């Protein structure tokens, strides 16, 4: 493992680190710059007293960091971004005991390197959260000021709602998991300045909420577990959560895309089971529709359209299914005969219909392409590219919001009147997003799921409680 470290050291520049830091290849598309994003962390001791402050200013795809902390022993102190946004006691994996600030978890590791290293290491080879040490003077005051591309406030390496931790001892920049830097002496949650959100918290340890839909007449938000199929109903006003239908009901092991139709029925995309379930507002399953038997189905999302049909995407099989008013499902469009080319990974995913009943808009996650499909002629047109890791879609007039899971942002796209082309106008990281998967409109606000499915795929425990987050339109 350390051999890789030597390899990068031999090449050794921060610029290389920046180039490799994202790990996923293509750079994230950035919206036009406005006021830079800023965040603050009040640094507390284990008794809860604030004994320092850290400030963060977004600079390009990196961040400028300034830290001042007092009451520390003179000398060098290891300093890192830790995974979770909480400064509570918990198990420290370096010692496997409950320690102050153990709730912050291990080091932030967006490159999944599983390796502790120094502040110059590319994220593929070392934790993204491995920051320069804090130098503490004879007066017990430590100061640090640096700019890094290993982490950022927004994008795939985003640290909003994670923690900055200062340790008792120097960091050797190599020993796993934390460079022998000892006890956690200061901790602060990195909170975005001047931005409000509201969280809806879920009760289950395996909830991994993927889909969300809103029944405006009843004031109820629905969300479902991608891992076990449990569906929750959330009172959007109070946040009270109840189980709407147990996972495993009628064999449903997963709930992905969700939509509420004009009759208040809840439609559920069943993922790898290849099913579409329709539930009454009372939580009774009306029907489970099977897609044609074939290897590797992945029914991901669906949308009712003005023509009375419901259209369904499959991320593995190049076909759009259609459900008619009598709840019969058929293959509607063979995508292999269109410009939409299926490849490895998640293909067609989020889908919405335009209110005029003319078009479907569908997101191809693995290519970042947004497609328009004519409901009358079935003609397919590429609307735009660059929406990497685009997942769920929400259409609000001519504005399309796109949840971009691994990129940890919600993007705002301005569409032309005929949805023939679109332009990325803003990217919103909120106060930190963990794999934002889908969106719903609630009153004048947006609600996004934070699915954390990247963690499930990597075998890393999720941050609990799981949450949906409500925020104003942007
Ligand atoms: Cu640390």
CSV table of C-alpha atoms in Angstrom, one decimal, residues 46-473:
chain,number,residue,atom,x,y,z
A,46,UNK,CA,-14.1,17.6,24.8
A,47,UNK,CA,-16.0,19.6,27.5
A,48,UNK,CA,-17.7,21.6,24.8
A,49,UNK,CA,-15.9,24.9,25.2
A,50,UNK,CA,-15.2,26.8,22.0
A,51,UNK,CA,-11.4,27.2,21.9
A,52,UNK,CA,-10.8,28.1,18.3
A,53,UNK,CA,-12.2,28.7,14.9
A,54,UNK,CA,-11.6,27.4,11.4
A,55,UNK,CA,-12.7,29.2,8.2
A,56,UNK,CA,-13.1,27.8,4.7
A,57,UNK,CA,-13.4,29.7,1.4
A,58,UNK,CA,-14.0,27.9,-1.8
A,59,UNK,CA,-11.2,28.5,-4.4
A,60,UNK,CA,-11.8,26.8,-7.7
A,61,UNK,CA,-12.1,23.1,-7.0
A,62,UNK,CA,-10.2,23.5,-3.8
A,63,UNK,CA,-10.5,25.4,-0.6
A,64,UNK,CA,-8.5,28.0,1.4
A,65,UNK,CA,-8.3,27.1,5.1
A,66,UNK,CA,-7.4,29.2,8.1
A,67,UNK,CA,-7.3,27.8,11.6
A,68,UNK,CA,-6.7,29.3,15.0
A,69,UNK,CA,-6.9,27.2,18.1
A,70,UNK,CA,-5.8,27.9,21.7
A,71,UNK,CA,-5.0,25.9,24.9
A,72,UNK,CA,-2.9,23.3,23.1
A,73,UNK,CA,0.6,22.0,24.0
A,74,UNK,CA,3.4,23.7,22.0
A,75,UNK,CA,4.6,21.8,18.9
A,76,UNK,CA,3.0,20.1,15.9
A,77,UNK,CA,-0.5,18.6,16.0
A,78,UNK,CA,-2.1,16.3,13.4
A,79,UNK,CA,-5.1,17.9,11.8
A,80,UNK,CA,-7.6,16.2,9.5
A,81,UNK,CA,-11.0,16.3,8.0
A,82,UNK,CA,-13.0,13.5,9.5
A,83,UNK,CA,-15.9,11.7,7.9
A,84,UNK,CA,-19.0,12.5,10.0
A,85,UNK,CA,-20.6,15.8,11.0
A,86,UNK,CA,-20.7,15.2,14.7
A,87,UNK,CA,-18.4,15.9,17.6
A,88,UNK,CA,-19.7,13.3,20.0
A,89,UNK,CA,-17.9,10.5,21.8
A,90,UNK,CA,-17.5,7.3,19.8
A,91,UNK,CA,-15.2,4.5,18.8
A,92,UNK,CA,-11.8,5.5,17.5
A,93,UNK,CA,-10.7,2.9,15.0
A,94,UNK,CA,-7.0,3.7,15.8
A,95,UNK,CA,-7.5,2.4,19.3
A,96,UNK,CA,-10.9,0.6,19.1
A,97,UNK,CA,-12.1,2.4,22.3
A,98,UNK,CA,-14.7,5.0,22.9
A,99,UNK,CA,-13.0,8.4,22.9
A,100,UNK,CA,-14.0,12.0,22.8
A,101,UNK,CA,-15.0,13.0,19.3
A,102,UNK,CA,-15.0,9.4,18.2
A,103,UNK,CA,-18.4,10.2,16.6
A,104,UNK,CA,-16.6,12.1,13.9
A,105,UNK,CA,-15.5,8.7,12.5
A,106,UNK,CA,-12.3,8.1,10.6
A,107,UNK,CA,-10.6,10.4,8.1
A,108,UNK,CA,-12.6,11.7,5.1
A,109,UNK,CA,-11.6,9.4,2.2
A,110,UNK,CA,-13.4,10.4,-1.0
A,111,UNK,CA,-10.8,8.5,-3.1
A,112,UNK,CA,-11.6,5.3,-1.2
A,113,UNK,CA,-7.8,4.9,-0.7
A,114,UNK,CA,-8.2,3.3,2.8
A,115,UNK,CA,-4.7,4.7,3.4
A,116,UNK,CA,-3.4,7.4,5.7
A,117,UNK,CA,-0.8,9.7,4.0
A,118,UNK,CA,0.4,13.3,3.9
A,119,UNK,CA,-1.3,16.6,2.7
A,120,UNK,CA,0.3,16.3,-0.8
A,121,UNK,CA,-0.9,12.8,-1.6
A,122,UNK,CA,-3.5,12.4,-4.4
A,123,UNK,CA,-6.8,11.2,-3.0
A,124,UNK,CA,-6.5,7.9,-4.8
A,125,UNK,CA,-3.5,7.1,-2.6
A,126,UNK,CA,-4.3,8.8,0.7
A,127,UNK,CA,-7.2,10.1,2.7
A,128,UNK,CA,-8.6,13.4,1.2
A,129,UNK,CA,-8.9,14.7,4.8
A,130,UNK,CA,-5.1,14.5,5.5
A,131,UNK,CA,-4.4,18.1,6.1
A,132,UNK,CA,-1.1,19.9,7.1
A,133,UNK,CA,-0.3,19.9,10.8
A,134,UNK,CA,-1.2,22.7,13.1
A,135,UNK,CA,1.9,24.5,14.6
A,136,UNK,CA,1.3,25.5,18.2
A,137,UNK,CA,3.6,28.2,19.7
A,138,UNK,CA,4.8,28.6,23.2
A,139,UNK,CA,1.6,30.5,24.1
A,140,UNK,CA,-0.5,27.5,23.3
A,141,UNK,CA,-2.0,29.1,20.2
A,142,UNK,CA,-1.9,27.1,17.0
A,143,UNK,CA,-2.3,28.7,13.6
A,144,UNK,CA,-2.5,27.2,10.1
A,145,UNK,CA,-3.2,28.7,6.8
A,146,UNK,CA,-3.2,26.7,3.6
A,147,UNK,CA,-5.0,26.0,0.3
A,148,UNK,CA,-5.7,22.5,-0.8
A,149,UNK,CA,-7.3,20.7,-3.7
A,150,UNK,CA,-7.6,17.4,-1.7
A,151,UNK,CA,-10.9,18.6,-0.4
A,152,UNK,CA,-13.4,21.3,-1.3
A,153,UNK,CA,-16.7,22.7,0.0
A,154,UNK,CA,-18.6,21.5,-3.0
A,155,UNK,CA,-18.3,18.6,-5.5
A,156,UNK,CA,-17.1,15.0,-5.1
A,157,UNK,CA,-14.6,16.0,-2.4
A,158,UNK,CA,-17.1,18.2,-0.5
A,159,UNK,CA,-16.5,18.6,3.2
A,160,UNK,CA,-19.6,20.5,4.3
A,161,UNK,CA,-21.2,18.9,7.3
A,162,UNK,CA,-18.0,16.9,8.1
A,163,UNK,CA,-15.6,17.7,10.9
A,164,UNK,CA,-12.2,19.2,11.4
A,165,UNK,CA,-10.3,17.4,14.2
A,166,UNK,CA,-7.0,18.5,15.9
A,167,UNK,CA,-5.0,15.7,17.5
A,168,UNK,CA,-2.7,15.7,20.5
A,169,UNK,CA,0.5,14.7,18.7
A,170,UNK,CA,2.3,15.2,15.4
A,171,UNK,CA,1.2,13.3,12.3
A,172,UNK,CA,3.8,11.0,10.8
A,173,UNK,CA,1.9,11.2,7.4
A,174,UNK,CA,2.1,7.5,6.9
A,175,UNK,CA,0.8,5.2,9.7
A,176,UNK,CA,-2.7,3.9,9.3
A,177,UNK,CA,-5.3,5.0,10.3
A,178,UNK,CA,-4.3,8.4,11.7
A,179,UNK,CA,-0.5,8.9,11.5
A,180,UNK,CA,0.1,8.1,15.3
A,181,UNK,CA,-1.4,11.5,16.0
A,182,UNK,CA,-3.0,10.4,19.3
A,183,UNK,CA,-6.1,11.8,21.1
A,184,UNK,CA,-8.7,14.0,19.5
A,185,UNK,CA,-8.4,17.4,21.3
A,186,UNK,CA,-10.5,19.7,19.2
A,187,UNK,CA,-13.4,19.1,16.9
A,188,UNK,CA,-15.7,21.4,14.9
A,189,UNK,CA,-18.4,20.7,12.3
A,190,UNK,CA,-17.8,22.6,9.0
A,191,UNK,CA,-21.1,24.4,8.5
A,192,UNK,CA,-21.8,26.6,5.5
A,193,UNK,CA,-22.3,30.2,6.3
A,194,UNK,CA,-25.7,31.9,5.8
A,195,UNK,CA,-27.7,28.9,4.5
A,196,UNK,CA,-30.7,27.2,6.0
A,197,UNK,CA,-32.0,23.8,5.4
A,198,UNK,CA,-34.4,21.5,7.2
A,199,UNK,CA,-33.8,17.7,7.6
A,200,UNK,CA,-36.4,14.9,7.6
A,201,UNK,CA,-34.8,12.1,9.6
A,202,UNK,CA,-35.5,8.4,9.0
A,203,UNK,CA,-35.5,5.8,11.8
A,204,UNK,CA,-33.9,2.7,10.1
A,205,UNK,CA,-30.2,1.7,9.9
A,206,UNK,CA,-30.6,0.4,6.4
A,207,UNK,CA,-32.9,3.0,4.9
A,208,UNK,CA,-30.7,4.3,2.1
A,209,UNK,CA,-33.5,6.5,0.8
A,210,UNK,CA,-33.4,6.8,-2.9
A,211,UNK,CA,-36.8,7.9,-4.2
A,212,UNK,CA,-39.0,10.8,-3.0
A,213,UNK,CA,-42.5,11.9,-4.0
A,214,UNK,CA,-45.0,14.4,-2.6
A,215,UNK,CA,-48.7,14.1,-2.3
A,216,UNK,CA,-49.7,17.8,-2.1
A,217,UNK,CA,-53.3,17.0,-1.2
A,218,UNK,CA,-52.4,15.0,1.8
A,219,UNK,CA,-49.2,16.9,2.7
A,220,UNK,CA,-47.3,13.6,2.7
A,221,UNK,CA,-43.8,12.9,1.4
A,222,UNK,CA,-43.0,9.3,0.5
A,223,UNK,CA,-39.5,7.9,0.5
A,224,UNK,CA,-38.3,4.3,0.2
A,225,UNK,CA,-35.3,2.2,1.0
A,226,UNK,CA,-33.1,1.1,-2.0
A,227,UNK,CA,-31.8,-1.8,0.2
A,228,UNK,CA,-34.9,-3.4,1.7
A,229,UNK,CA,-38.0,-1.8,0.0
A,230,UNK,CA,-39.5,-0.2,3.1
A,231,UNK,CA,-41.6,2.8,2.3
A,232,UNK,CA,-42.1,5.7,4.7
A,233,UNK,CA,-44.7,8.4,4.8
A,234,UNK,CA,-43.5,11.7,6.2
A,235,UNK,CA,-45.7,14.6,7.3
A,236,UNK,CA,-44.0,17.4,5.4
A,237,UNK,CA,-45.2,20.0,7.9
A,238,UNK,CA,-44.2,18.2,11.2
A,239,UNK,CA,-41.6,15.8,10.0
A,240,UNK,CA,-43.4,12.9,11.7
A,241,UNK,CA,-42.4,9.6,10.0
A,242,UNK,CA,-44.5,6.5,9.8
A,243,UNK,CA,-44.0,3.2,8.0
A,244,UNK,CA,-46.2,3.2,5.0
A,245,UNK,CA,-45.4,-0.3,3.8
A,246,UNK,CA,-42.9,-2.8,5.1
A,247,UNK,CA,-40.0,-3.8,2.9
A,248,UNK,CA,-40.6,-7.3,1.6
A,249,UNK,CA,-44.3,-6.8,1.2
A,250,UNK,CA,-45.4,-8.9,-1.8
A,251,UNK,CA,-41.8,-9.6,-2.4
A,252,UNK,CA,-40.6,-6.1,-2.9
A,253,UNK,CA,-37.0,-5.9,-1.8
A,254,UNK,CA,-36.1,-2.5,-3.1
A,255,UNK,CA,-37.8,0.9,-3.7
A,256,UNK,CA,-36.1,3.2,-6.1
A,257,UNK,CA,-37.9,6.0,-8.1
A,258,UNK,CA,-41.3,7.0,-6.6
A,259,UNK,CA,-44.1,9.2,-8.1
A,260,UNK,CA,-47.6,10.1,-7.0
A,261,UNK,CA,-50.2,10.1,-9.8
A,262,UNK,CA,-53.3,12.3,-10.2
A,263,UNK,CA,-55.3,9.7,-8.1
A,264,UNK,CA,-52.9,9.9,-5.2
A,265,UNK,CA,-51.6,6.4,-5.9
A,266,UNK,CA,-47.9,5.8,-5.2
A,267,UNK,CA,-45.8,4.2,-8.0
A,268,UNK,CA,-42.6,2.4,-7.0
A,269,UNK,CA,-39.7,1.4,-9.3
A,270,UNK,CA,-38.5,-2.0,-8.0
A,271,UNK,CA,-34.9,-2.0,-9.2
A,272,UNK,CA,-33.2,-5.3,-9.7
A,273,UNK,CA,-36.5,-7.2,-9.3
A,274,UNK,CA,-37.7,-5.6,-12.5
A,275,UNK,CA,-41.1,-4.7,-11.1
A,276,UNK,CA,-43.3,-1.6,-10.8
A,277,UNK,CA,-45.6,-1.5,-7.8
A,278,UNK,CA,-48.7,0.6,-7.4
A,279,UNK,CA,-49.9,1.4,-3.9
A,280,UNK,CA,-53.2,3.1,-2.8
A,281,UNK,CA,-53.1,6.1,-0.6
A,282,UNK,CA,-54.0,3.8,2.2
A,283,UNK,CA,-50.9,1.7,1.8
A,284,UNK,CA,-52.4,-1.3,0.1
A,285,UNK,CA,-50.7,-2.8,-2.9
A,286,UNK,CA,-53.0,-2.4,-5.9
A,287,UNK,CA,-50.8,-4.2,-8.4
A,288,UNK,CA,-47.3,-5.4,-8.9
A,289,UNK,CA,-46.3,-5.2,-12.6
A,290,UNK,CA,-43.6,-7.4,-14.0
A,291,UNK,CA,-41.3,-6.3,-16.8
A,292,UNK,CA,-40.5,-9.0,-19.4
A,293,UNK,CA,-38.1,-11.7,-18.0
A,294,UNK,CA,-34.5,-11.0,-19.0
A,295,UNK,CA,-31.1,-10.9,-17.3
A,296,UNK,CA,-30.2,-8.0,-15.1
A,297,UNK,CA,-33.3,-5.8,-15.0
A,298,UNK,CA,-32.9,-2.5,-13.2
A,299,UNK,CA,-36.2,-0.6,-13.1
A,300,UNK,CA,-34.9,2.8,-11.8
A,301,UNK,CA,-37.5,5.5,-12.2
A,302,UNK,CA,-40.9,6.4,-13.6
A,303,UNK,CA,-43.2,9.3,-14.4
A,304,UNK,CA,-46.8,9.8,-15.1
A,305,UNK,CA,-47.4,11.8,-18.3
A,306,UNK,CA,-50.3,14.1,-19.4
A,307,UNK,CA,-51.4,11.3,-21.8
A,308,UNK,CA,-52.4,9.2,-18.9
A,309,UNK,CA,-49.6,6.7,-19.2
A,310,UNK,CA,-46.7,6.1,-16.9
A,311,UNK,CA,-43.2,5.8,-18.4
A,312,UNK,CA,-40.5,3.7,-16.8
A,313,UNK,CA,-36.7,3.6,-17.2
A,314,UNK,CA,-34.4,0.6,-16.8
A,315,UNK,CA,-30.8,1.4,-16.2
A,316,UNK,CA,-29.5,-1.9,-17.6
A,317,UNK,CA,-31.9,-2.8,-20.4
A,318,UNK,CA,-32.2,-0.3,-23.3
A,319,UNK,CA,-35.9,0.1,-23.3
A,320,UNK,CA,-38.6,2.5,-21.9
A,321,UNK,CA,-41.6,0.7,-20.6
A,322,UNK,CA,-45.1,2.2,-20.6
A,323,UNK,CA,-48.0,1.4,-18.3
A,324,UNK,CA,-51.5,2.2,-19.6
A,325,UNK,CA,-54.6,3.3,-17.8
A,326,UNK,CA,-55.6,-0.4,-17.3
A,327,UNK,CA,-52.3,-1.0,-15.6
A,328,UNK,CA,-50.8,-3.1,-18.4
A,329,UNK,CA,-47.1,-2.7,-18.9
A,330,UNK,CA,-45.5,-3.0,-22.4
A,331,UNK,CA,-42.1,-2.2,-23.9
A,332,UNK,CA,-42.7,1.2,-25.5
A,333,UNK,CA,-39.4,2.3,-27.0
A,334,UNK,CA,-36.4,0.2,-28.0
A,335,UNK,CA,-33.5,2.5,-27.2
A,336,UNK,CA,-31.0,0.5,-29.2
A,337,UNK,CA,-32.5,2.0,-32.3
A,338,UNK,CA,-32.0,5.6,-30.9
A,339,UNK,CA,-29.0,7.8,-30.2
A,340,UNK,CA,-29.1,6.7,-26.6
A,341,UNK,CA,-26.2,4.2,-26.3
A,342,UNK,CA,-26.1,1.9,-23.2
A,343,UNK,CA,-22.7,1.1,-21.7
A,344,UNK,CA,-21.3,-0.1,-18.4
A,345,UNK,CA,-22.8,1.4,-15.3
A,346,UNK,CA,-26.1,3.1,-14.7
A,347,UNK,CA,-27.7,4.2,-18.0
A,348,UNK,CA,-31.2,5.8,-18.2
A,349,UNK,CA,-32.3,6.8,-14.7
A,350,UNK,CA,-34.3,9.9,-13.7
A,351,UNK,CA,-37.3,10.6,-16.0
A,352,UNK,CA,-39.9,13.4,-16.1
A,353,UNK,CA,-42.7,14.4,-18.5
A,354,UNK,CA,-43.2,17.9,-19.7
A,355,UNK,CA,-46.6,19.3,-18.6
A,356,UNK,CA,-47.7,20.0,-22.2
A,357,UNK,CA,-47.6,16.2,-22.8
A,358,UNK,CA,-45.1,16.4,-25.7
A,359,UNK,CA,-41.9,15.1,-24.3
A,360,UNK,CA,-40.1,12.9,-21.8
A,361,UNK,CA,-36.8,14.1,-20.3
A,362,UNK,CA,-34.4,11.4,-19.2
A,363,UNK,CA,-31.0,11.4,-17.5
A,364,UNK,CA,-28.3,9.0,-18.5
A,365,UNK,CA,-26.2,8.7,-15.3
A,366,UNK,CA,-23.0,7.1,-16.7
A,367,UNK,CA,-22.6,9.6,-19.6
A,368,UNK,CA,-24.0,12.8,-18.0
A,369,UNK,CA,-26.3,13.2,-21.1
A,370,UNK,CA,-29.8,14.6,-20.8
A,371,UNK,CA,-32.2,13.3,-23.4
A,372,UNK,CA,-35.5,14.5,-24.8
A,373,UNK,CA,-37.9,11.9,-26.2
A,374,UNK,CA,-40.9,12.9,-28.3
A,375,UNK,CA,-44.0,11.2,-27.0
A,376,UNK,CA,-45.7,11.3,-30.4
A,377,UNK,CA,-42.9,10.5,-32.9
A,378,UNK,CA,-40.5,8.8,-30.4
A,379,UNK,CA,-37.7,10.9,-31.8
A,380,UNK,CA,-34.8,11.2,-29.4
A,381,UNK,CA,-32.7,14.3,-29.1
A,382,UNK,CA,-29.7,15.1,-26.8
A,383,UNK,CA,-30.6,18.1,-24.8
A,384,UNK,CA,-27.1,18.6,-23.1
A,385,UNK,CA,-24.1,16.9,-21.7
A,386,UNK,CA,-21.9,17.4,-18.7
A,387,UNK,CA,-24.4,16.4,-16.0
A,388,UNK,CA,-22.0,13.8,-14.6
A,389,UNK,CA,-23.6,11.3,-12.2
A,390,UNK,CA,-27.0,12.9,-12.9
A,391,UNK,CA,-29.7,10.9,-11.1
A,392,UNK,CA,-33.2,12.1,-10.3
A,393,UNK,CA,-34.9,15.0,-12.2
A,394,UNK,CA,-37.5,17.6,-11.1
A,395,UNK,CA,-39.1,19.8,-13.7
A,396,UNK,CA,-40.4,23.2,-12.5
A,397,UNK,CA,-41.6,25.2,-15.4
A,398,UNK,CA,-38.6,25.6,-17.7
A,399,UNK,CA,-36.2,24.9,-14.8
A,400,UNK,CA,-34.9,21.4,-14.4
A,401,UNK,CA,-33.3,20.4,-11.2
A,402,UNK,CA,-30.9,17.4,-11.3
A,403,UNK,CA,-29.7,15.5,-8.3
A,404,UNK,CA,-26.1,14.5,-9.1
A,405,UNK,CA,-25.3,11.7,-6.6
A,406,UNK,CA,-21.5,11.3,-6.5
A,407,UNK,CA,-20.9,15.0,-7.3
A,408,UNK,CA,-22.8,15.9,-4.2
A,409,UNK,CA,-24.7,18.8,-5.7
A,410,UNK,CA,-28.2,19.6,-7.1
A,411,UNK,CA,-27.8,21.3,-10.5
A,412,UNK,CA,-30.1,23.9,-11.9
A,413,UNK,CA,-30.6,23.7,-15.7
A,414,UNK,CA,-32.5,26.3,-17.7
A,415,UNK,CA,-34.3,24.7,-20.6
A,416,UNK,CA,-35.6,26.3,-23.8
A,417,UNK,CA,-39.4,26.4,-24.3
A,418,UNK,CA,-39.3,23.2,-26.4
A,419,UNK,CA,-36.8,21.5,-24.0
A,420,UNK,CA,-34.5,21.1,-27.1
A,421,UNK,CA,-31.5,22.4,-25.2
A,422,UNK,CA,-30.5,23.4,-21.8
A,423,UNK,CA,-27.9,25.4,-19.9
A,424,UNK,CA,-26.3,24.7,-16.5
A,425,UNK,CA,-26.9,27.8,-14.4
A,426,UNK,CA,-26.1,26.9,-10.8
A,427,UNK,CA,-24.9,24.1,-8.6
A,428,UNK,CA,-26.0,23.8,-5.0
A,429,UNK,CA,-24.2,21.7,-2.4
A,430,UNK,CA,-26.6,22.7,0.4
A,431,UNK,CA,-25.0,22.3,3.8
A,432,UNK,CA,-23.4,19.0,2.6
A,433,UNK,CA,-25.0,16.3,0.6
A,434,UNK,CA,-24.4,12.6,0.8
A,435,UNK,CA,-25.2,11.0,-2.6
A,436,UNK,CA,-28.3,13.1,-3.5
A,437,UNK,CA,-30.5,10.8,-5.6
A,438,UNK,CA,-33.9,12.3,-6.3
A,439,UNK,CA,-36.0,15.4,-5.8
A,440,UNK,CA,-39.5,16.5,-5.0
A,441,UNK,CA,-41.3,19.8,-4.9
A,442,UNK,CA,-43.0,20.7,-1.6
A,443,UNK,CA,-44.8,24.0,-1.6
A,444,UNK,CA,-42.2,26.4,-3.0
A,445,UNK,CA,-39.3,24.3,-1.7
A,446,UNK,CA,-37.2,21.4,-2.9
A,447,UNK,CA,-36.7,18.1,-1.0
A,448,UNK,CA,-33.7,15.9,-1.8
A,449,UNK,CA,-32.9,12.4,-0.7
A,450,UNK,CA,-29.4,11.7,0.6
A,451,UNK,CA,-29.1,8.0,-0.3
A,452,UNK,CA,-25.5,7.2,0.6
A,453,UNK,CA,-25.5,4.4,-1.9
A,454,UNK,CA,-21.8,4.9,-2.7
A,455,UNK,CA,-21.1,3.9,0.9
A,456,UNK,CA,-23.2,0.8,0.5
A,457,UNK,CA,-21.4,-0.2,-2.7
A,458,UNK,CA,-18.0,0.4,-1.1
A,459,UNK,CA,-18.9,-1.6,2.1
A,460,UNK,CA,-18.5,1.5,4.3
A,461,UNK,CA,-21.1,2.0,7.1
A,462,UNK,CA,-23.6,4.8,6.4
A,463,UNK,CA,-23.9,8.0,8.4
A,464,UNK,CA,-27.1,7.7,10.4
A,465,UNK,CA,-29.7,8.8,10.8
A,466,UNK,CA,-30.5,8.9,7.1
A,467,UNK,CA,-32.1,12.1,5.9
A,468,UNK,CA,-34.1,14.0,3.3
A,469,UNK,CA,-33.3,17.7,3.2
A,470,UNK,CA,-35.6,20.5,2.4
A,471,UNK,CA,-34.4,23.8,1.0
A,472,UNK,CA,-35.5,26.8,-0.9
A,473,UNK,CA,-35.5,26.9,-4.7
